[in-house]
């Protein structure tokens, strides 16, 4: 009896463990917060976008049939085609958050000027021509529901749409315009009825087209030959009365392995601020996953020749350009000389208020390869390099740069007072400072892409390092210039962070 019970208990335990694991909360690596200020600016920028869009598109044809009793005409079949909006005004338009639901759009007292071609057919006459249509009392309200699909893309849905045009005035042009304008008023009512029935379907169609574009967004982006970055939504947007939060996965993967790193993100809370349009919080987890992914992919292993490093010495160290050559002469005379640096563990990320550091545990080897022989190791030692991380936003990318704070060989404390050891430690520190870090910074210049819509630039930007995450506060600017580069979308830069770790937008 006991032996039969044990497998059952184990099965129950495994099921319980699986249920517990599946119910664990997943925290974001990146959190983007859109404030009411962004919505208010969105109304302004949105009018420009809508105006350009409407002027490029034709509205669906309007067709129908009406009887003209005062002319004793049984019916007049009409068709309005090539309908184009020439001008419009929506002076009272607003966007507002609906907590837990979406974003409510409201406009009233709108007007529009429309041009159209027309065609009439009746038992008495048949004709074609042009006309102008003036609409007033335009009213619209609806709620945009924001969710996510199974692939982590944002999705939109129009809910509670109501649209109405209160008044329409038709003015015909042409040789018989006086005649046609005499019975224009009876036709305005059916035109209004047909138009009001079409408005919400037209708006819903535009939302559907926007969803199709959103579904093509790349949420898994190849950064370089080593890593991928996952920007997918991990949950539907969180909406309060004052802001909307987007929770993005924000994790790096080695190019050949999409398994999550062996550590989990921890929750972080954005400060309650509303002075900027957009806040982006980048968790320590984001940078830790980058460190782990690049380490796993072997990106932190580098072998440099004496010539390569000496070139950087000459450019950066004012007189120390021959140090490595002297070392080579002392140890190996005229033999080829190389330095190999390999990270022994993933670099350690630490974000504290006002301070972003990266500690790199690694080994350094000085090698030589005599002619017709294998590589020989002159010396090999472990070390830890402590660096500060500088940050700048260029285009739509977060660019990092490293500066050496401290270099320390992994030696017993009793050996640290040895003059030769200290001298050698200083030489290796110079190699790292003037030879290796410039090469690393050159590669870091490509940066990490930030989530941002096309043609939206950052302005009045600020960067802060807080405990456990990086906070970017910024306003937004819609760019209409066609000269923008598609990769950067015309973003403005931030000055390199220093001192109190705060950046400002470039002049």
Coordinates of C-alpha atoms in Angstrom, one line a residue:
X1 CA 0.0 0.0 0.0
X2 CA 2.8 2.4 1.0
X3 CA 4.8 1.7 -2.2
X4 CA 1.8 2.6 -4.3
X5 CA 1.2 5.8 -2.5
X6 CA 4.7 7.2 -3.0
X7 CA 4.4 7.7 -6.8
X8 CA 1.1 9.4 -6.4
X9 CA 2.5 11.8 -3.8
X10 CA 5.4 12.6 -6.1
X11 CA 3.0 13.2 -9.0
X12 CA 1.0 15.6 -6.8
X13 CA 4.2 17.4 -5.7
X14 CA 5.3 17.9 -9.3
X15 CA 1.9 19.2 -10.5
X16 CA 1.9 21.6 -7.5
X17 CA 5.4 22.8 -8.4
X18 CA 4.5 23.3 -12.1
X19 CA 1.3 25.3 -11.1
X20 CA 3.3 27.4 -8.7
X21 CA 6.0 28.1 -11.3
X22 CA 3.5 29.0 -14.0
X23 CA 1.7 31.5 -11.7
X24 CA 4.9 33.4 -10.8
X25 CA 4.8 37.0 -11.7
X26 CA 7.1 38.1 -14.6
X27 CA 8.7 41.4 -14.1
X28 CA 9.8 43.7 -17.0
X29 CA 13.4 44.6 -18.0
X30 CA 12.1 47.9 -19.4
X31 CA 9.1 49.9 -18.3
X32 CA 7.8 52.8 -20.5
X33 CA 5.4 55.3 -19.0
X34 CA 3.3 57.7 -21.1
X35 CA 1.8 60.6 -19.3
X36 CA -1.1 63.0 -19.9
X37 CA 1.4 65.5 -21.2
X38 CA 2.2 63.1 -24.0
X39 CA -1.5 62.7 -24.8
X40 CA -2.0 66.4 -24.9
X41 CA 0.9 66.7 -27.3
X42 CA -0.5 63.7 -29.2
X43 CA -3.6 65.7 -30.0
X44 CA -1.5 68.5 -31.6
X45 CA 0.8 66.2 -33.5
X46 CA -2.1 63.9 -34.4
X47 CA -4.0 66.7 -36.1
X48 CA -1.0 67.1 -38.4
X49 CA -0.8 63.4 -39.1
X50 CA -4.6 63.1 -39.7
X51 CA -4.6 66.2 -42.0
X52 CA -1.9 64.8 -44.2
X53 CA -3.5 61.3 -44.2
X54 CA -7.0 62.7 -45.1
X55 CA -5.7 64.9 -47.9
X56 CA -4.0 61.8 -49.5
X57 CA -7.1 59.5 -49.2
X58 CA -10.5 59.4 -50.9
X59 CA -13.6 58.7 -48.8
X60 CA -15.9 56.0 -50.0
X61 CA -18.5 57.0 -52.6
X62 CA -22.0 58.1 -51.5
X63 CA -24.9 56.8 -53.5
X64 CA -28.7 56.9 -53.2
X65 CA -32.0 57.8 -54.6
X66 CA -34.4 60.7 -53.7
X67 CA -37.8 61.9 -55.0
X68 CA -38.1 65.6 -55.7
X69 CA -41.9 66.3 -55.1
X70 CA -41.6 70.0 -55.7
X71 CA -40.3 69.3 -59.3
X72 CA -42.8 66.4 -59.7
X73 CA -39.8 64.0 -60.2
X74 CA -40.4 60.5 -59.0
X75 CA -36.7 59.8 -58.3
X76 CA -33.2 61.1 -58.8
X77 CA -30.4 58.6 -58.5
X78 CA -27.2 60.3 -57.3
X79 CA -23.6 59.2 -56.8
X80 CA -20.9 61.3 -55.2
X81 CA -17.4 60.0 -56.0
X82 CA -13.8 61.2 -55.6
X83 CA -14.6 62.6 -52.2
X84 CA -11.7 64.5 -50.7
X85 CA -11.3 66.5 -47.5
X86 CA -9.7 69.8 -48.4
X87 CA -9.6 71.3 -45.0
X88 CA -10.9 70.6 -41.5
X89 CA -10.9 72.0 -38.0
X90 CA -11.4 70.1 -34.7
X91 CA -10.9 72.9 -32.1
X92 CA -12.2 70.9 -29.2
X93 CA -10.3 67.6 -29.2
X94 CA -9.0 65.7 -26.2
X95 CA -7.4 62.4 -25.2
X96 CA -7.7 61.0 -21.7
X97 CA -6.9 57.8 -19.9
X98 CA -9.7 55.6 -18.8
X99 CA -8.3 53.6 -15.8
X100 CA -8.0 49.9 -16.6
X101 CA -9.6 50.3 -20.0
X102 CA -7.8 52.4 -22.6
X103 CA -7.7 56.0 -24.0
X104 CA -10.8 58.0 -24.7
X105 CA -10.9 60.3 -27.7
X106 CA -13.4 63.2 -27.9
X107 CA -13.9 65.9 -30.4
X108 CA -16.9 68.3 -31.0
X109 CA -17.8 71.4 -32.9
X110 CA -15.6 70.2 -35.8
X111 CA -15.9 71.4 -39.4
X112 CA -14.7 70.1 -42.8
X113 CA -14.6 71.3 -46.4
X114 CA -15.0 68.5 -48.9
X115 CA -14.8 68.5 -52.7
X116 CA -16.5 65.8 -54.8
X117 CA -17.6 64.7 -58.3
X118 CA -21.3 64.0 -58.7
X119 CA -23.6 62.2 -61.2
X120 CA -27.4 62.5 -61.4
X121 CA -29.8 60.3 -63.3
X122 CA -33.6 60.8 -63.4
X123 CA -36.5 60.3 -65.9
X124 CA -36.1 63.9 -67.0
X125 CA -32.3 64.5 -67.1
X126 CA -28.9 63.0 -66.6
X127 CA -25.8 65.1 -65.8
X128 CA -22.3 65.1 -64.1
X129 CA -20.3 67.8 -62.4
X130 CA -18.5 68.9 -59.3
X131 CA -19.6 70.2 -55.9
X132 CA -18.4 71.4 -52.5
X133 CA -19.7 70.0 -49.3
X134 CA -19.4 71.9 -46.0
X135 CA -19.8 69.9 -42.8
X136 CA -20.3 71.4 -39.4
X137 CA -21.1 70.1 -35.9
X138 CA -18.8 67.2 -36.3
X139 CA -18.8 65.1 -33.1
X140 CA -16.8 61.9 -32.3
X141 CA -16.2 59.9 -29.2
X142 CA -14.6 56.5 -28.8
X143 CA -12.3 54.4 -26.6
X144 CA -9.1 52.8 -27.9
X145 CA -8.5 49.6 -26.0
X146 CA -4.9 48.6 -25.7
X147 CA -3.9 44.9 -25.3
X148 CA -1.1 42.5 -26.4
X149 CA -1.2 39.5 -28.7
X150 CA 0.4 36.1 -28.2
X151 CA 3.6 37.4 -29.9
X152 CA 4.1 40.4 -27.5
X153 CA 2.9 43.0 -30.1
X154 CA 0.6 45.8 -29.0
X155 CA -2.9 45.7 -30.4
X156 CA -5.7 48.3 -30.6
X157 CA -9.4 48.0 -30.6
X158 CA -12.1 50.7 -31.1
X159 CA -14.9 50.5 -28.6
X160 CA -18.0 52.6 -28.0
X161 CA -17.6 54.6 -31.2
X162 CA -20.1 57.3 -31.8
X163 CA -19.7 59.8 -34.7
X164 CA -22.2 62.3 -36.0
X165 CA -22.2 65.3 -38.4
X166 CA -25.0 67.7 -37.5
X167 CA -25.2 69.9 -40.6
X168 CA -24.2 69.6 -44.3
X169 CA -24.4 72.2 -47.0
X170 CA -24.0 71.3 -50.7
X171 CA -23.0 73.8 -53.3
X172 CA -22.9 72.6 -57.0
X173 CA -20.8 74.1 -59.7
X174 CA -21.2 74.2 -63.4
X175 CA -23.4 75.6 -66.1
X176 CA -26.7 74.4 -64.5
X177 CA -25.5 75.1 -60.9
X178 CA -28.4 77.5 -60.2
X179 CA -30.9 74.7 -61.1
X180 CA -29.1 72.0 -59.1
X181 CA -28.6 74.3 -56.0
X182 CA -32.4 74.9 -56.0
X183 CA -32.9 71.3 -54.9
X184 CA -29.7 70.8 -53.0
X185 CA -31.3 71.2 -49.6
X186 CA -33.6 68.2 -49.9
X187 CA -30.5 66.1 -50.7
X188 CA -28.5 67.2 -47.7
X189 CA -30.5 65.1 -45.3
X190 CA -29.9 61.7 -47.0
X191 CA -26.2 62.7 -47.5
X192 CA -25.9 63.3 -43.8
X193 CA -27.7 60.0 -43.0
X194 CA -25.3 58.0 -45.3
X195 CA -22.3 59.9 -44.0
X196 CA -23.1 59.3 -40.3
X197 CA -23.5 55.6 -41.0
X198 CA -20.1 55.4 -42.7
X199 CA -18.0 57.3 -40.1
X200 CA -17.5 54.7 -37.4
X201 CA -16.8 51.9 -39.9
X202 CA -14.2 54.2 -41.6
X203 CA -12.5 54.9 -38.3
X204 CA -12.6 51.2 -37.3
X205 CA -11.0 50.4 -40.7
X206 CA -8.1 52.8 -39.9
X207 CA -7.6 51.2 -36.5
X208 CA -7.5 47.8 -38.2
X209 CA -4.9 49.0 -40.7
X210 CA -2.8 50.4 -37.8
X211 CA -3.0 47.0 -36.0
X212 CA -1.7 45.4 -39.2
X213 CA 1.3 47.7 -39.0
X214 CA 1.8 47.0 -35.3
X215 CA 1.9 43.3 -35.9
X216 CA 4.9 43.7 -38.1
X217 CA 7.0 45.5 -35.5
X218 CA 10.2 43.6 -34.7
X219 CA 10.1 42.7 -31.0
X220 CA 13.1 40.4 -31.3
X221 CA 16.0 42.5 -32.7
X222 CA 19.4 41.3 -33.8
X223 CA 21.9 43.7 -32.1
X224 CA 25.1 42.3 -33.6
X225 CA 26.9 39.0 -34.4
X226 CA 26.6 38.0 -30.7
X227 CA 23.2 38.9 -29.3
X228 CA 19.4 39.4 -29.8
X229 CA 17.3 41.8 -27.8
X230 CA 13.7 41.0 -26.9
X231 CA 11.4 44.0 -26.7
X232 CA 8.0 42.1 -26.6
X233 CA 5.2 43.2 -24.2
X234 CA 4.9 40.8 -21.3
X235 CA 1.5 42.0 -20.3
X236 CA -1.3 44.3 -21.5
X237 CA -0.7 48.0 -20.8
X238 CA -1.4 49.2 -17.2
X239 CA -3.6 52.3 -17.3
X240 CA -4.4 54.7 -14.5
X241 CA -6.0 58.1 -14.4
X242 CA -2.7 59.8 -15.0
X243 CA -0.5 57.5 -17.1
X244 CA -0.1 54.3 -19.2
X245 CA 2.7 51.8 -18.4
X246 CA 4.1 49.4 -21.0
X247 CA 6.0 46.5 -19.5
X248 CA 8.6 45.1 -22.0
X249 CA 10.6 42.0 -21.5
X250 CA 13.9 43.8 -22.1
X251 CA 16.3 40.8 -22.1
X252 CA 19.3 39.9 -24.2
X253 CA 20.0 36.4 -25.6
X254 CA 23.1 34.9 -27.2
X255 CA 22.5 34.7 -31.0
X256 CA 22.3 30.9 -31.0
X257 CA 20.4 30.4 -27.7
X258 CA 17.1 31.9 -26.7
X259 CA 17.0 30.5 -23.2
X260 CA 16.4 33.0 -20.5
X261 CA 19.4 33.9 -18.3
X262 CA 19.9 32.0 -15.0
X263 CA 18.6 34.9 -13.0
X264 CA 15.2 36.7 -12.9
X265 CA 14.2 40.3 -13.1
X266 CA 13.2 42.0 -9.9
X267 CA 10.3 44.6 -9.6
X268 CA 11.1 48.3 -9.8
X269 CA 8.8 51.2 -9.5
X270 CA 9.0 54.4 -11.6
X271 CA 8.8 57.6 -9.5
X272 CA 5.5 59.4 -9.5
X273 CA 6.3 62.2 -11.9
X274 CA 4.3 64.0 -14.6
X275 CA 6.6 66.8 -15.8
X276 CA 7.8 64.9 -18.8
X277 CA 5.8 63.2 -21.6
X278 CA 7.6 59.9 -21.4
X279 CA 9.6 58.0 -18.8
X280 CA 11.6 54.9 -19.6
X281 CA 12.9 52.8 -16.8
X282 CA 15.7 50.3 -17.7
X283 CA 16.2 47.7 -15.1
X284 CA 19.6 46.4 -13.9
X285 CA 18.3 43.1 -15.2
X286 CA 18.5 44.5 -18.8
X287 CA 22.2 45.2 -18.4
X288 CA 22.9 42.0 -16.5
X289 CA 21.3 39.9 -19.3
X290 CA 23.4 41.8 -21.8
X291 CA 26.5 41.0 -19.8
X292 CA 25.6 37.3 -19.5
X293 CA 24.6 37.0 -23.2
X294 CA 27.9 38.6 -24.5
X295 CA 29.9 36.5 -22.1
X296 CA 28.2 33.3 -23.2
X297 CA 28.7 34.2 -26.8
X298 CA 32.5 34.8 -26.2
X299 CA 32.4 38.5 -27.0
X300 CA 34.7 39.4 -24.1
X301 CA 37.6 37.3 -25.4
X302 CA 40.1 39.3 -27.4
X303 CA 43.6 38.8 -28.6
X304 CA 45.7 41.9 -29.7
X305 CA 49.1 42.2 -31.3
X306 CA 51.7 44.6 -30.0
X307 CA 51.1 46.8 -33.0
X308 CA 47.4 47.1 -32.4
X309 CA 47.7 48.1 -28.8
X310 CA 50.7 50.4 -29.4
X311 CA 48.7 52.3 -31.9
X312 CA 46.2 53.1 -29.2
X313 CA 49.0 54.0 -26.8
X314 CA 50.4 56.5 -29.4
X315 CA 47.0 58.1 -29.9
X316 CA 45.9 58.2 -26.2
X317 CA 48.9 58.1 -23.8
X318 CA 51.3 60.9 -24.8
X319 CA 54.7 59.3 -24.7
X320 CA 53.8 55.8 -23.6
X321 CA 53.6 54.4 -27.1
X322 CA 56.8 52.3 -26.8
X323 CA 56.0 50.6 -23.5
X324 CA 54.8 47.4 -25.0
X325 CA 57.7 47.3 -27.4
X326 CA 60.1 47.6 -24.5
X327 CA 58.3 44.7 -22.7
X328 CA 58.6 42.7 -25.9
X329 CA 62.3 43.4 -26.1
X330 CA 62.9 42.4 -22.5
X331 CA 61.0 39.2 -22.6
X332 CA 61.1 37.9 -26.1
X333 CA 63.6 40.0 -28.1
X334 CA 62.4 40.0 -31.7
X335 CA 59.6 37.4 -31.4
X336 CA 56.0 38.3 -32.2
X337 CA 54.2 39.4 -29.1
X338 CA 50.4 39.2 -28.2
X339 CA 48.1 40.0 -25.3
X340 CA 45.1 37.8 -24.8
X341 CA 42.3 38.9 -22.4
X342 CA 39.4 36.6 -21.5
X343 CA 36.5 37.3 -19.1
X344 CA 36.4 34.5 -16.5
X345 CA 32.8 35.4 -15.5
X346 CA 30.1 37.7 -16.7
X347 CA 30.9 41.3 -15.8
X348 CA 29.1 42.4 -12.7
X349 CA 26.6 45.2 -13.1
X350 CA 25.7 47.6 -10.3
X351 CA 23.3 50.5 -10.4
X352 CA 23.2 52.7 -7.3
X353 CA 22.0 56.3 -7.1
X354 CA 24.3 58.4 -9.2
X355 CA 26.7 55.6 -10.0
X356 CA 26.8 52.9 -12.7
X357 CA 29.7 50.5 -12.4
X358 CA 30.8 47.4 -14.3
X359 CA 33.4 45.1 -12.7
X360 CA 35.1 42.8 -15.1
X361 CA 36.7 39.6 -13.7
X362 CA 39.2 38.3 -16.3
X363 CA 42.5 36.8 -17.1
X364 CA 45.4 38.4 -19.1
X365 CA 48.1 36.4 -20.9
X366 CA 51.2 37.7 -22.6
X367 CA 52.0 35.4 -25.5
X368 CA 54.7 34.9 -28.0
X369 CA 55.0 32.6 -31.1
X370 CA 58.5 31.9 -32.3
X371 CA 58.9 31.0 -36.0
X372 CA 57.8 27.4 -36.8
X373 CA 56.6 26.9 -33.2
X374 CA 53.5 26.9 -31.1
X375 CA 52.2 29.8 -29.0
X376 CA 54.1 30.2 -25.7
X377 CA 52.7 31.9 -22.6
X378 CA 55.1 34.4 -21.0
X379 CA 52.9 35.3 -18.1
X380 CA 49.2 34.7 -17.1
X381 CA 47.4 36.4 -14.3
X382 CA 43.8 37.0 -13.2
X383 CA 42.5 40.5 -12.5
X384 CA 39.5 42.5 -11.8
X385 CA 38.9 45.8 -13.6
X386 CA 36.4 48.2 -12.1
X387 CA 34.9 50.6 -14.6
X388 CA 32.4 53.5 -14.7
X389 CA 29.8 53.4 -17.4
X390 CA 29.0 56.6 -19.2
X391 CA 25.7 56.9 -21.1
X392 CA 24.5 58.9 -24.1
X393 CA 21.4 58.8 -26.2
X394 CA 22.1 59.1 -29.9
X395 CA 19.4 58.6 -32.5
X396 CA 17.2 55.9 -31.0
X397 CA 20.0 54.2 -29.2
X398 CA 21.4 54.1 -25.7
X399 CA 25.2 54.2 -26.1
X400 CA 27.6 53.2 -23.3
X401 CA 31.3 54.0 -22.8
X402 CA 33.7 52.6 -20.2
X403 CA 36.4 54.4 -18.2
X404 CA 38.8 52.5 -15.9
X405 CA 38.4 53.2 -12.2
X406 CA 40.7 50.6 -10.7
X407 CA 42.8 47.6 -11.9
X408 CA 43.8 44.9 -9.4
X409 CA 45.7 41.7 -9.9
X410 CA 44.4 38.6 -8.2
X411 CA 47.4 38.0 -5.9
X412 CA 48.0 37.1 -2.3
X413 CA 48.1 40.2 -0.1
X414 CA 51.7 39.4 0.9
X415 CA 52.9 39.8 -2.7
X416 CA 51.3 43.2 -3.3
X417 CA 54.1 45.2 -1.7
X418 CA 56.6 43.7 -4.1
X419 CA 58.0 46.5 -6.3
X420 CA 58.2 44.3 -9.4
X421 CA 54.6 43.2 -8.9
X422 CA 53.4 46.8 -8.5
X423 CA 55.3 47.8 -11.6
X424 CA 53.9 44.9 -13.6
X425 CA 50.4 45.8 -12.4
X426 CA 50.8 49.4 -13.6
X427 CA 51.9 48.2 -17.0
X428 CA 48.9 45.9 -17.4
X429 CA 46.6 48.7 -16.1
X430 CA 48.0 50.9 -18.9
X431 CA 47.5 48.2 -21.5
X432 CA 43.8 48.0 -20.4
X433 CA 43.3 51.7 -20.1
X434 CA 45.0 52.8 -23.3
X435 CA 44.8 49.7 -25.5
X436 CA 41.8 47.6 -24.7
X437 CA 39.1 50.0 -23.4
X438 CA 39.3 52.3 -26.5
X439 CA 38.7 49.2 -28.7
X440 CA 35.7 48.2 -26.5
X441 CA 34.3 51.7 -26.6
X442 CA 34.5 51.8 -30.3
X443 CA 32.4 48.6 -30.5
X444 CA 29.9 50.0 -27.9
X445 CA 29.3 53.0 -30.1
X446 CA 26.6 51.1 -32.0
X447 CA 24.5 51.2 -28.8
X448 CA 21.3 49.5 -27.8
X449 CA 18.0 50.4 -29.6
X450 CA 15.4 52.0 -27.5
X451 CA 11.6 51.5 -28.0
X452 CA 10.2 54.6 -29.8
X453 CA 7.7 55.2 -32.6
X454 CA 8.9 56.2 -36.1
X455 CA 9.6 60.0 -36.5
X456 CA 9.4 60.7 -32.8
X457 CA 12.4 62.5 -31.3
X458 CA 13.5 63.0 -27.7
X459 CA 13.8 66.6 -26.5
X460 CA 14.5 68.1 -23.1
X461 CA 15.9 64.7 -22.1
X462 CA 17.4 63.7 -18.8
X463 CA 19.1 60.5 -17.5
X464 CA 19.4 59.4 -13.9
X465 CA 20.9 56.3 -12.3
X466 CA 18.7 55.2 -9.4
X467 CA 18.8 52.1 -7.3
X468 CA 18.4 49.1 -9.5
X469 CA 17.4 50.9 -12.7
X470 CA 18.2 53.7 -15.1
X471 CA 15.5 56.4 -15.6
X472 CA 15.2 58.4 -18.9
X473 CA 12.8 61.4 -18.7
X474 CA 12.0 63.1 -21.9
X475 CA 9.6 65.1 -23.9
X476 CA 8.6 64.1 -27.5
X477 CA 8.7 65.9 -30.8
X478 CA 7.1 64.7 -34.0
X479 CA 9.4 65.1 -37.0
X480 CA 7.9 65.8 -40.4
X481 CA 11.2 66.2 -42.3
X482 CA 11.7 63.7 -45.0
X483 CA 15.5 64.0 -44.6
X484 CA 15.6 61.9 -41.5
X485 CA 17.6 58.7 -41.5
X486 CA 15.3 55.7 -41.0
X487 CA 17.6 54.1 -38.5
X488 CA 17.7 57.0 -36.1
X489 CA 14.5 58.9 -37.0
X490 CA 16.1 62.2 -36.3
X491 CA 16.5 61.8 -32.6
X492 CA 18.5 64.5 -30.8
X493 CA 21.4 63.4 -28.6
X494 CA 22.2 63.7 -24.9
X495 CA 25.5 64.9 -23.6
X496 CA 27.8 62.2 -22.1
X497 CA 26.9 61.7 -18.5
X498 CA 29.4 62.8 -15.8
X499 CA 29.5 64.2 -12.3
X500 CA 26.0 63.6 -11.0
X501 CA 25.1 61.2 -13.8
X502 CA 22.5 63.5 -15.4
X503 CA 22.3 64.2 -19.1
X504 CA 20.6 67.0 -21.0
X505 CA 19.5 67.3 -24.5
X506 CA 22.0 68.6 -27.0
X507 CA 21.6 72.2 -28.1

